[in-house]
Tab-separated table of C-alpha atoms and ligand atoms in Angstrom:
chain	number	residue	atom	x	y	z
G	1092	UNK	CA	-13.046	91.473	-101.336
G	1093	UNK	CA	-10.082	91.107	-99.232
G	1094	UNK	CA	-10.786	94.071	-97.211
G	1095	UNK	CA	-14.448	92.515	-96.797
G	1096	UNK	CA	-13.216	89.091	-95.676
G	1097	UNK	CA	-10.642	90.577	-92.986
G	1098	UNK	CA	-13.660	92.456	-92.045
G	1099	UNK	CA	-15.815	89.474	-91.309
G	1100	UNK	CA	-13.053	87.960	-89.445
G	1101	UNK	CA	-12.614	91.150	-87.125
G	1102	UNK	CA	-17.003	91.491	-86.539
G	1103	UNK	CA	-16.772	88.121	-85.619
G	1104	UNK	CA	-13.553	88.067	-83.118
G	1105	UNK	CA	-15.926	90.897	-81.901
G	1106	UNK	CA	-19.242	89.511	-81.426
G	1107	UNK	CA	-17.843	86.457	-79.896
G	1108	UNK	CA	-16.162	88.471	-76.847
G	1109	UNK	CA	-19.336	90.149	-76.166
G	1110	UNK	CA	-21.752	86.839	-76.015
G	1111	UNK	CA	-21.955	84.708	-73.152
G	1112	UNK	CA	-25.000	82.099	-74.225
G	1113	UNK	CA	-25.137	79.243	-76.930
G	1114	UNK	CA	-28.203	80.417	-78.685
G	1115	UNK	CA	-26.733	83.839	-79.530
G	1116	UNK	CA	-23.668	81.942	-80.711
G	1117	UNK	CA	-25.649	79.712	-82.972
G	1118	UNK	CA	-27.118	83.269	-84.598
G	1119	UNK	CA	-23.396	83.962	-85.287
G	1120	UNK	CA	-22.495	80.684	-86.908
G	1121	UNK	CA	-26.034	81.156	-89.384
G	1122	UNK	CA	-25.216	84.927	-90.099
G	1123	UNK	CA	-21.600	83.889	-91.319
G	1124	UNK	CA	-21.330	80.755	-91.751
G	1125	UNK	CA	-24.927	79.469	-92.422
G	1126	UNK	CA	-26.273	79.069	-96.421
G	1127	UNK	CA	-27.015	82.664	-96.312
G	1128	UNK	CA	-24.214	83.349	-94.593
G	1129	UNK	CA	-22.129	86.333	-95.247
G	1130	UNK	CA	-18.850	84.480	-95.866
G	1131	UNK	CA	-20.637	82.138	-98.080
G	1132	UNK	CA	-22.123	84.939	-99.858
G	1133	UNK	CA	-18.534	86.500	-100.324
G	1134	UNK	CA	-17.273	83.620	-101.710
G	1135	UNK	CA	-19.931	83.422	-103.802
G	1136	UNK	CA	-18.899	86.499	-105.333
G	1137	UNK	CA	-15.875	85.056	-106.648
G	1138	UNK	CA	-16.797	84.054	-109.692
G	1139	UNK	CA	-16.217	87.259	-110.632
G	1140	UNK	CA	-12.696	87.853	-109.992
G	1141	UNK	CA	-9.666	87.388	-112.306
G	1142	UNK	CA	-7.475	84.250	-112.631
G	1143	UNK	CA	-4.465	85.730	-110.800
G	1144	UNK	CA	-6.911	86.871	-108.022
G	1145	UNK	CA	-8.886	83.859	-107.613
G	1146	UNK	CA	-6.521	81.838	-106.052
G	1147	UNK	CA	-4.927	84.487	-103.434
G	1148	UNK	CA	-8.426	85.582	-102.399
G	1149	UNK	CA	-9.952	81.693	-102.198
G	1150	UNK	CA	-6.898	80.956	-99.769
G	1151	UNK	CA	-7.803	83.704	-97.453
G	1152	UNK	CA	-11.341	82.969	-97.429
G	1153	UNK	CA	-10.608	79.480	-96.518
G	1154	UNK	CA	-8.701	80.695	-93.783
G	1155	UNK	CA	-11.024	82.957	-92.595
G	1156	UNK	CA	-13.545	80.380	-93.089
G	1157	UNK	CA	-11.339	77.737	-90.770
G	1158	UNK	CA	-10.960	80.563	-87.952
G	1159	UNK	CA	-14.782	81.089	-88.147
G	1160	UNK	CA	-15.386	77.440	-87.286
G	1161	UNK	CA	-12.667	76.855	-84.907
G	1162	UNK	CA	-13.053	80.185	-82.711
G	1163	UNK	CA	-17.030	80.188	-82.529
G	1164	UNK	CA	-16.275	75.926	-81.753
G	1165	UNK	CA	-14.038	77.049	-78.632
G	1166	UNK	CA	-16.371	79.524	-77.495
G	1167	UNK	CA	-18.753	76.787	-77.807
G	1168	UNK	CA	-16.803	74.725	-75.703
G	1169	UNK	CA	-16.417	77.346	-72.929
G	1170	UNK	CA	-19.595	78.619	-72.884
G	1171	UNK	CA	-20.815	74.710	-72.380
G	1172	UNK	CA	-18.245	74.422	-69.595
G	1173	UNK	CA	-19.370	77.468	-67.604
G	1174	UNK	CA	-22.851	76.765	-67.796
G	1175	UNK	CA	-21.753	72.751	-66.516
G	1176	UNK	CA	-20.147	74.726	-63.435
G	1177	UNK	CA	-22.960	76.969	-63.320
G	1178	UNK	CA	-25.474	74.167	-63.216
G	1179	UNK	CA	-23.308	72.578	-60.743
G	1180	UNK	CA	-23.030	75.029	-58.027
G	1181	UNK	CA	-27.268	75.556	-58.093
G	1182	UNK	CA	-27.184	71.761	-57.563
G	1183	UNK	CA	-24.795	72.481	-54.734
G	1184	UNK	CA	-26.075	69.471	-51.887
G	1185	UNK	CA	-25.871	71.088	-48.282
G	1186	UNK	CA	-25.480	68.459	-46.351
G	1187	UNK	CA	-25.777	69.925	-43.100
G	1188	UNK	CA	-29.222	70.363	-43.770
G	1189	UNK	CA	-31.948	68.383	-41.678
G	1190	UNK	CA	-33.567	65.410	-43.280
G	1191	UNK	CA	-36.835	64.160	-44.308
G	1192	UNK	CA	-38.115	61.784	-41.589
G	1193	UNK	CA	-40.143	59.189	-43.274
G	1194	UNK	CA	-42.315	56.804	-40.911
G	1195	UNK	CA	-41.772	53.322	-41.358
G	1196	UNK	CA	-44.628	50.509	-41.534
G	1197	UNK	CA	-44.433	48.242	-38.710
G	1198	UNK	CA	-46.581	44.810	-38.492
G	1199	UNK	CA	-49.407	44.741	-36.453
G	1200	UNK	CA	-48.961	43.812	-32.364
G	1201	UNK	CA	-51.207	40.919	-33.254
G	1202	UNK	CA	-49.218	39.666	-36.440
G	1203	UNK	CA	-46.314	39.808	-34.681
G	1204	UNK	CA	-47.079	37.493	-32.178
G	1205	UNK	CA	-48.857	34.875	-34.828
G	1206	UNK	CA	-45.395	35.314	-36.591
G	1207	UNK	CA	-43.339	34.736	-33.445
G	1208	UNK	CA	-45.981	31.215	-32.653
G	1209	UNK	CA	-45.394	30.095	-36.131
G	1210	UNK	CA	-41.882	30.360	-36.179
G	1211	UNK	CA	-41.374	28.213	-32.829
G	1212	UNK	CA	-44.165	25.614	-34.048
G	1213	UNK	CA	-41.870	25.813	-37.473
G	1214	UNK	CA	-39.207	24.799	-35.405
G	1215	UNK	CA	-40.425	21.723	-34.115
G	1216	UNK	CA	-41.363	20.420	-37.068
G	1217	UNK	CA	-44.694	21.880	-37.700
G	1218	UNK	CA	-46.645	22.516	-40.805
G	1219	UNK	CA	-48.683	25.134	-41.500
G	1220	UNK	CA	-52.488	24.071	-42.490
G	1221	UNK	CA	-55.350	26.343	-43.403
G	1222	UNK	CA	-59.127	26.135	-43.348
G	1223	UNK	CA	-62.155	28.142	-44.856
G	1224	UNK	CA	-63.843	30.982	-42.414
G	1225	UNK	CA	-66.889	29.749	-43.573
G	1226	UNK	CA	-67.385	26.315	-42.592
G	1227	UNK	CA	-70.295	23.417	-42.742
G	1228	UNK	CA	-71.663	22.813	-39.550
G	1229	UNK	CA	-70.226	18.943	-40.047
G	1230	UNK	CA	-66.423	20.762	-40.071
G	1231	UNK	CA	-67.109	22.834	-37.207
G	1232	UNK	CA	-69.463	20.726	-34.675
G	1233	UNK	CA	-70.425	17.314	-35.282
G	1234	UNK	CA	-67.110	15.779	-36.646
G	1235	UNK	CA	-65.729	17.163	-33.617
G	1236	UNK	CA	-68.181	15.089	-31.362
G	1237	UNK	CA	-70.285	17.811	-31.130
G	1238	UNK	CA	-73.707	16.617	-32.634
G	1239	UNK	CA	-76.523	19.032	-33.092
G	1240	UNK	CA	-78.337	19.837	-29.634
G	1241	UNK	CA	-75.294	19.157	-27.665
G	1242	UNK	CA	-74.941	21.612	-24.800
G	1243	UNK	CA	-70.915	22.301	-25.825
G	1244	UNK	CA	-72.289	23.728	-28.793
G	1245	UNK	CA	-74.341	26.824	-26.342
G	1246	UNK	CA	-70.478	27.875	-25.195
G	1247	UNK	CA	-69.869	29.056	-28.715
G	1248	UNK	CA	-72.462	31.432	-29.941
G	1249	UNK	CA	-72.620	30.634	-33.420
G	1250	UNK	CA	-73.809	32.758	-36.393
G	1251	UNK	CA	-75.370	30.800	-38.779
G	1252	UNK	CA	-75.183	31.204	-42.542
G	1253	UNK	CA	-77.830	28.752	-42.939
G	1254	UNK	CA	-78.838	25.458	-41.230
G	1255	UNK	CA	-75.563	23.452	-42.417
G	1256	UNK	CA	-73.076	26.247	-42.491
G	1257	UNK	CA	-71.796	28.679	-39.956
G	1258	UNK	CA	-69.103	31.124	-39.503
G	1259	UNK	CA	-66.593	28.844	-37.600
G	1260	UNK	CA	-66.353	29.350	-34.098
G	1261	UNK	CA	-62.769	27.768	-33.692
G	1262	UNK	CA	-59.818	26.661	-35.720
G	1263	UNK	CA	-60.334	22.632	-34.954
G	1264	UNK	CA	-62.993	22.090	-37.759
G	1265	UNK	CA	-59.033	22.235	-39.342
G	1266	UNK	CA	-58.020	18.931	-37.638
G	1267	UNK	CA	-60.769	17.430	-39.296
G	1268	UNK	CA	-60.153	18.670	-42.739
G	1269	UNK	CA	-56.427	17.622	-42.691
G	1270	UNK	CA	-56.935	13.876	-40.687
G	1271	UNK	CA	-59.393	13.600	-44.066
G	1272	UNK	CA	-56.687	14.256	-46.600
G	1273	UNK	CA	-53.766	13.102	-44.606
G	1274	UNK	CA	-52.756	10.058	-43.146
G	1275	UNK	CA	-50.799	10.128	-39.808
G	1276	UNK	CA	-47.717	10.798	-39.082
G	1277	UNK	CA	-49.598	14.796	-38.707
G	1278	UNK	CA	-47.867	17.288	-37.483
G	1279	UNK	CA	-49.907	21.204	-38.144
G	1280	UNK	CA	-50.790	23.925	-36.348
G	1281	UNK	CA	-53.493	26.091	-38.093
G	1282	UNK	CA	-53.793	30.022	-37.186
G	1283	UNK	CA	-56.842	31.974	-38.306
G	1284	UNK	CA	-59.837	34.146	-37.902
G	1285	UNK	CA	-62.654	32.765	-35.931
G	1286	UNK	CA	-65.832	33.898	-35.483
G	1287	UNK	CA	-68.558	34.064	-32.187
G	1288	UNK	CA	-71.855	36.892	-31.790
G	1289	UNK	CA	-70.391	38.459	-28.506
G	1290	UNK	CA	-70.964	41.781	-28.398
G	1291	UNK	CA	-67.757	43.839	-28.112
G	1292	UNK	CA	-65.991	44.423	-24.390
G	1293	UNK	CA	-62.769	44.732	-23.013
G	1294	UNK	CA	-62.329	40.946	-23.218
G	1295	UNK	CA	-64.797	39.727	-26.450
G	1296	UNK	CA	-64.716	40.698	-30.192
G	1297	UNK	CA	-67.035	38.708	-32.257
G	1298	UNK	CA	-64.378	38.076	-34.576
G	1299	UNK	CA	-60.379	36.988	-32.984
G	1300	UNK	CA	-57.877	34.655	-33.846
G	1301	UNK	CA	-56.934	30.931	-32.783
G	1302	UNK	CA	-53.721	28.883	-33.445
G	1303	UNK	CA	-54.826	25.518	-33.585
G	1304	UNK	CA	-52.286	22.624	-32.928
G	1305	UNK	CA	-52.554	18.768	-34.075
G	1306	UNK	CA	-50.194	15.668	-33.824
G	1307	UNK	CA	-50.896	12.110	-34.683
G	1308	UNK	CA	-49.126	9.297	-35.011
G	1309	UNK	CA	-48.416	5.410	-33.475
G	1310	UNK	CA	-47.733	5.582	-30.258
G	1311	UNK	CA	-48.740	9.340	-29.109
G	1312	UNK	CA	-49.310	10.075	-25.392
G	1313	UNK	CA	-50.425	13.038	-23.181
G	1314	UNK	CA	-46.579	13.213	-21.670
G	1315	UNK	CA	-46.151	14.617	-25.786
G	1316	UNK	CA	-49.027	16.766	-25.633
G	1317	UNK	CA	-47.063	17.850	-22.152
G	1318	UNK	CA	-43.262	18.039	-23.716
G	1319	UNK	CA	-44.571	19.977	-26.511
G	1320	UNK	CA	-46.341	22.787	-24.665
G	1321	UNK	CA	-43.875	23.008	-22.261
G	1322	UNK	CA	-41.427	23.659	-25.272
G	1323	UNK	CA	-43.615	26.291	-27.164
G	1324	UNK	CA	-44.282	27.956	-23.812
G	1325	UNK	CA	-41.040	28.441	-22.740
G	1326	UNK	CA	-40.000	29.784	-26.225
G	1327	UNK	CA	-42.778	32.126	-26.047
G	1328	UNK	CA	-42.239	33.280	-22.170
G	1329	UNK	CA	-38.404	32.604	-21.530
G	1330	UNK	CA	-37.096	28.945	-19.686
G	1331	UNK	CA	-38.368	29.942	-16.443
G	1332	UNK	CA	-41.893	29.595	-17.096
G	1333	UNK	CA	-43.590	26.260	-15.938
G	1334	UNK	CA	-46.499	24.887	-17.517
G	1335	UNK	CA	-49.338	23.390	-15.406
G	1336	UNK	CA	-52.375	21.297	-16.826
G	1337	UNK	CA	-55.469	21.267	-15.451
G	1338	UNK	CA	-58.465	18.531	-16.124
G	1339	UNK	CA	-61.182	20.332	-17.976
G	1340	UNK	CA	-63.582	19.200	-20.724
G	1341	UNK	CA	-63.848	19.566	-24.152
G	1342	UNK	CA	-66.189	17.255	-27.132
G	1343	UNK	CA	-63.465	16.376	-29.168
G	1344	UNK	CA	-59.945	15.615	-26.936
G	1345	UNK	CA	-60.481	12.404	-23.994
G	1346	UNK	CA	-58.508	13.003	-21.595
G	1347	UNK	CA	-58.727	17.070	-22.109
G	1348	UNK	CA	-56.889	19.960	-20.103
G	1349	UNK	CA	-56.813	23.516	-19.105
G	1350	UNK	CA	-53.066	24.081	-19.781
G	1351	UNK	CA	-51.442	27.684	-17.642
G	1352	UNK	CA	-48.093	28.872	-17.758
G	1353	UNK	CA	-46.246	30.604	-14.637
G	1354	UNK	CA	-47.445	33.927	-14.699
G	1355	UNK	CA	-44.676	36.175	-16.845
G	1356	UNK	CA	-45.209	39.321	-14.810
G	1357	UNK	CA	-44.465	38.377	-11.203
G	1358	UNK	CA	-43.416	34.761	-11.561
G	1359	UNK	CA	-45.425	32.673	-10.021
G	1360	UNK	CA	-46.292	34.777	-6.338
G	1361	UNK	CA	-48.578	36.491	-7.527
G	1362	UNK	CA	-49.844	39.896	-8.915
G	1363	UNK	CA	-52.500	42.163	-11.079
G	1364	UNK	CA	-52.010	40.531	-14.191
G	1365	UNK	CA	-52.670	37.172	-12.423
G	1366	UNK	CA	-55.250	38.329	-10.611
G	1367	UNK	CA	-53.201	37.346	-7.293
G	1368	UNK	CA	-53.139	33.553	-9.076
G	1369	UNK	CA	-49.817	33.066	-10.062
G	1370	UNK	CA	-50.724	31.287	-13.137
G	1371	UNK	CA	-52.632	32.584	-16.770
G	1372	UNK	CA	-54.477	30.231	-18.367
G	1373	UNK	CA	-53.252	30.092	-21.820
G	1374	UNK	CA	-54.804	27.014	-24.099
G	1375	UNK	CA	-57.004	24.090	-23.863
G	1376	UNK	CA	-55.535	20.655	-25.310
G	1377	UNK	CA	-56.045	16.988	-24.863
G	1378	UNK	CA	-56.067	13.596	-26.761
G	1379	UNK	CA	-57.865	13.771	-30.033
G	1380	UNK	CA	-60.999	11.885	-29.080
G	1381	UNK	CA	-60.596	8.354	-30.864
G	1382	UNK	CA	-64.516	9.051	-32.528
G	1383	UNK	CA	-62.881	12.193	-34.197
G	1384	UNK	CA	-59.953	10.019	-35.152
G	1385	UNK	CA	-62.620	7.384	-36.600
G	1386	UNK	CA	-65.029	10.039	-38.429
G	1387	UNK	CA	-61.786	11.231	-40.167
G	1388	UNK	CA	-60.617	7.589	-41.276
G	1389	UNK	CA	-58.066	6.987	-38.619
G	1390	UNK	CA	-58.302	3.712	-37.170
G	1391	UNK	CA	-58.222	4.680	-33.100
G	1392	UNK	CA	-56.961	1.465	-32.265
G	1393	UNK	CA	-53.866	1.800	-34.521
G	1394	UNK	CA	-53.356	5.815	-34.142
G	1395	UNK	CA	-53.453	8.268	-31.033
G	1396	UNK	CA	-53.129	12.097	-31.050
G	1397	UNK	CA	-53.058	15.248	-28.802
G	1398	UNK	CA	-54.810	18.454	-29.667
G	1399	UNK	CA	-54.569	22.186	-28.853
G	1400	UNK	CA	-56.277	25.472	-29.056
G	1401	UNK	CA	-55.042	28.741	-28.381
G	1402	UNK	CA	-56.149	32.516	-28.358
G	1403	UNK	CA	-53.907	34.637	-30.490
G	1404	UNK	CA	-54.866	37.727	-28.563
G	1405	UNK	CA	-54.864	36.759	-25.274
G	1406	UNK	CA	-51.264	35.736	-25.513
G	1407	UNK	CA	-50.760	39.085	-27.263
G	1408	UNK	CA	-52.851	40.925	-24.571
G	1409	UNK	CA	-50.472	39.307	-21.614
G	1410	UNK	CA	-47.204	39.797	-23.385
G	1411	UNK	CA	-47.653	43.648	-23.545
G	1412	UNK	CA	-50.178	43.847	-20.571
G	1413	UNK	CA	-52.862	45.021	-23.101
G	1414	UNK	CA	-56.450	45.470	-20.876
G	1415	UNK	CA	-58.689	46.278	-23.604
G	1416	UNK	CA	-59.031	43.892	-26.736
G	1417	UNK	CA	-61.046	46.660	-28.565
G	1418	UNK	CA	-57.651	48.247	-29.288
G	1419	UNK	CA	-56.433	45.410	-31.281
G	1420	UNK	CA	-59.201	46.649	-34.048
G	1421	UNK	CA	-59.781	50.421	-33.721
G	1422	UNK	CA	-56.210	51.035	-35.235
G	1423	UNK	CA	-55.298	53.743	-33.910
G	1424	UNK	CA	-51.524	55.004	-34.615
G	1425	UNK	CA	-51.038	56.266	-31.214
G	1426	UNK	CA	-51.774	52.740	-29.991
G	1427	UNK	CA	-49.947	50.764	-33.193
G	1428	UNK	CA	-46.782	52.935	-32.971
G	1429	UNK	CA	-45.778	51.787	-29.422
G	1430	UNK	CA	-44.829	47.845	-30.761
C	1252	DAH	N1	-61.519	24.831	-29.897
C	1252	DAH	C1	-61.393	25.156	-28.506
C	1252	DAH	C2	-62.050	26.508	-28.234
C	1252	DAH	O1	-62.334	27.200	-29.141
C	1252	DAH	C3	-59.954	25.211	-28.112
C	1252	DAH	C4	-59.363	23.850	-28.078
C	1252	DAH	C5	-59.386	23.107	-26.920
C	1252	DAH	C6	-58.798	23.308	-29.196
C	1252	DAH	C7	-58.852	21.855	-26.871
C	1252	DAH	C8	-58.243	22.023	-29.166
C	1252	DAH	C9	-58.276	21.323	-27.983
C	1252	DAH	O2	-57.684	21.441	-30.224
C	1252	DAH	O3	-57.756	20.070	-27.957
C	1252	DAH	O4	-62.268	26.841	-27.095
């Protein structure tokens, strides 16, 4: 029995040279160690052995029994740590190696703009207000002085949902909808989608966007309407521009203007993007009309306002000398990528 237990010890110093992977060293721990095990077995066996015997041979198979678990647990351990370093130097990082390039998302030419308006409007003291795309007739023509048959309303070709509501043609049905809720002091601008049946050119889209602008309060004048366009422009086109206004018409503002700014290409002395002017034309504006101020519940004689309307992409169009409005909508990368 001795002879057999010195015997186990030696196989095993053996096997465990020779192995070089954990599951082969698990097989050794079951074949000695394990219920079945041969050790076990052997000790098993003692049962049969005298009294003087017993107690020689059961403290050399516990020693043999301690080497077992303490040799095949270091082998454990370094087999673990080579296949750690192993692991490790697959995983090896070369960082020399050329990246992945991923494109990043950029906002569209158009957004950016609307952002850059809103910001400088939020910085006077603005608020932002929003109307519905699909608007009653009232909203859209007659509360804005424009009653039904009224030649004004042949400059916007409408489409028509049905006899009382249309698609609106401009952001100032928005006036109306916030004069109604709000009393004065108002200060908004309202940007959004507005809609006309143009067929599609270099300069029309049936659909485009409008900022609209709306202050009223005691006391307002056209020299505000004038200070506060002159302010937005020159944020929007650098401190040189100059602002002109120019008498015009519109329904719903009395006195109303064609406002230009300096043109931001050549100056002022002319040029192709001015068309040899010197000036773009860049919003209409005036006084709110004092029957829109009435219609909405503002007393005319007590409140005055100015008004403004401008075209999202014709600002965008003459900041990055853009001829053809169609590429605003066709989204095309090669086009998107360059802002
Ligand atoms: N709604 C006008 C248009 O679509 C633009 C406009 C002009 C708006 C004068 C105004 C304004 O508020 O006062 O052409």
């Amino acid at each position: 029995m001795k002879e057999k237990l010195q015997q186990i010890q030696t196989s095993v110093e053996e096997l465990l040279k020779q192995i070089s992977d954990i599951s082969a060293l698990e097989n050794i721990r079951v074949q000695y160690l394990g219920k079945k095990g041969e050790l076990t077995s052997v000790l098993r066996g003692m049962g049969s052995l005298s009294a003087e015997e017993r107690p020689q041979i059961g403290a050399l198979a516990n020693k043999v029994r301690e080497f077992l678990e303490k040799s095949i647990e270091e082998k454990k351990i370094s087999l673990e740590k080579a296949a750690r370093a192993n692991n490790l130097k697959a995983e090896t990082i070369d960082v020399t190696m050329p990246g992945k390039i991923s494109p990043n998302g950029k906002l569209h030419p158009l957004t950016q703009v609307m952002n850059e308006v809103k910001d400088i409007f939020i910085g006077m003291g603005f608020s932002i207000a929003q109307g519905p795309d699909v608007e009653y007739d009232y909203y859209n023509f007659e509360a804005l002085n424009i009653p039904k048959h009224h030649p004004a309303r042949d400059t916007q070709d409408t489409f028509y949902v049905n006899d009382n509501i249309v698609l609106r043609t401009q952001t100032s049905p928005v006036q109306v909808r916030v004069m109604e809720k709000q009393k004065p002091p108002i200060r908004i601008i309202s940007p959004g989608r507005v809609f006309r049946s143009d067929a599609v050119d270099a300069t029309h889209s049936p659909v485009f966007h409008q900022i609209e602008g709306l202050v009223v309060d005691k006391g307002v004048t056209m020299s505000d309407l004038k200070g506060t366009l002159e302010t937005f422009l020159k944020a929007l086109y650098g401190k040189d521009a100059r602002v002109r206004l120019r008498p015009h018409h519109f329904p719903f503002t009395e006195p109303s203007a064609e406002v230009d700014v300096s043109c931001f290409v050549c100056g002022g002395e002319g040029c192709r993007v001015c068309k040899n002017e010197g000036w773009i034309e860049i919003l209409g504006a005036g006084m709110v009309h004092p029957k829109v101020l009435a219609n909405c519940g503002i007393d005319p004689e007590i409140y005055s306002g100015f008004a403004f309307g401008l075209g999202l992409e014709r600002i965008t169009m003459g900041r990055y000398d853009i001829d053809d409005l169609r590429l605003f909508y066709e989204n095309d990368l090669r086009f998107l990528q360059q802002f």
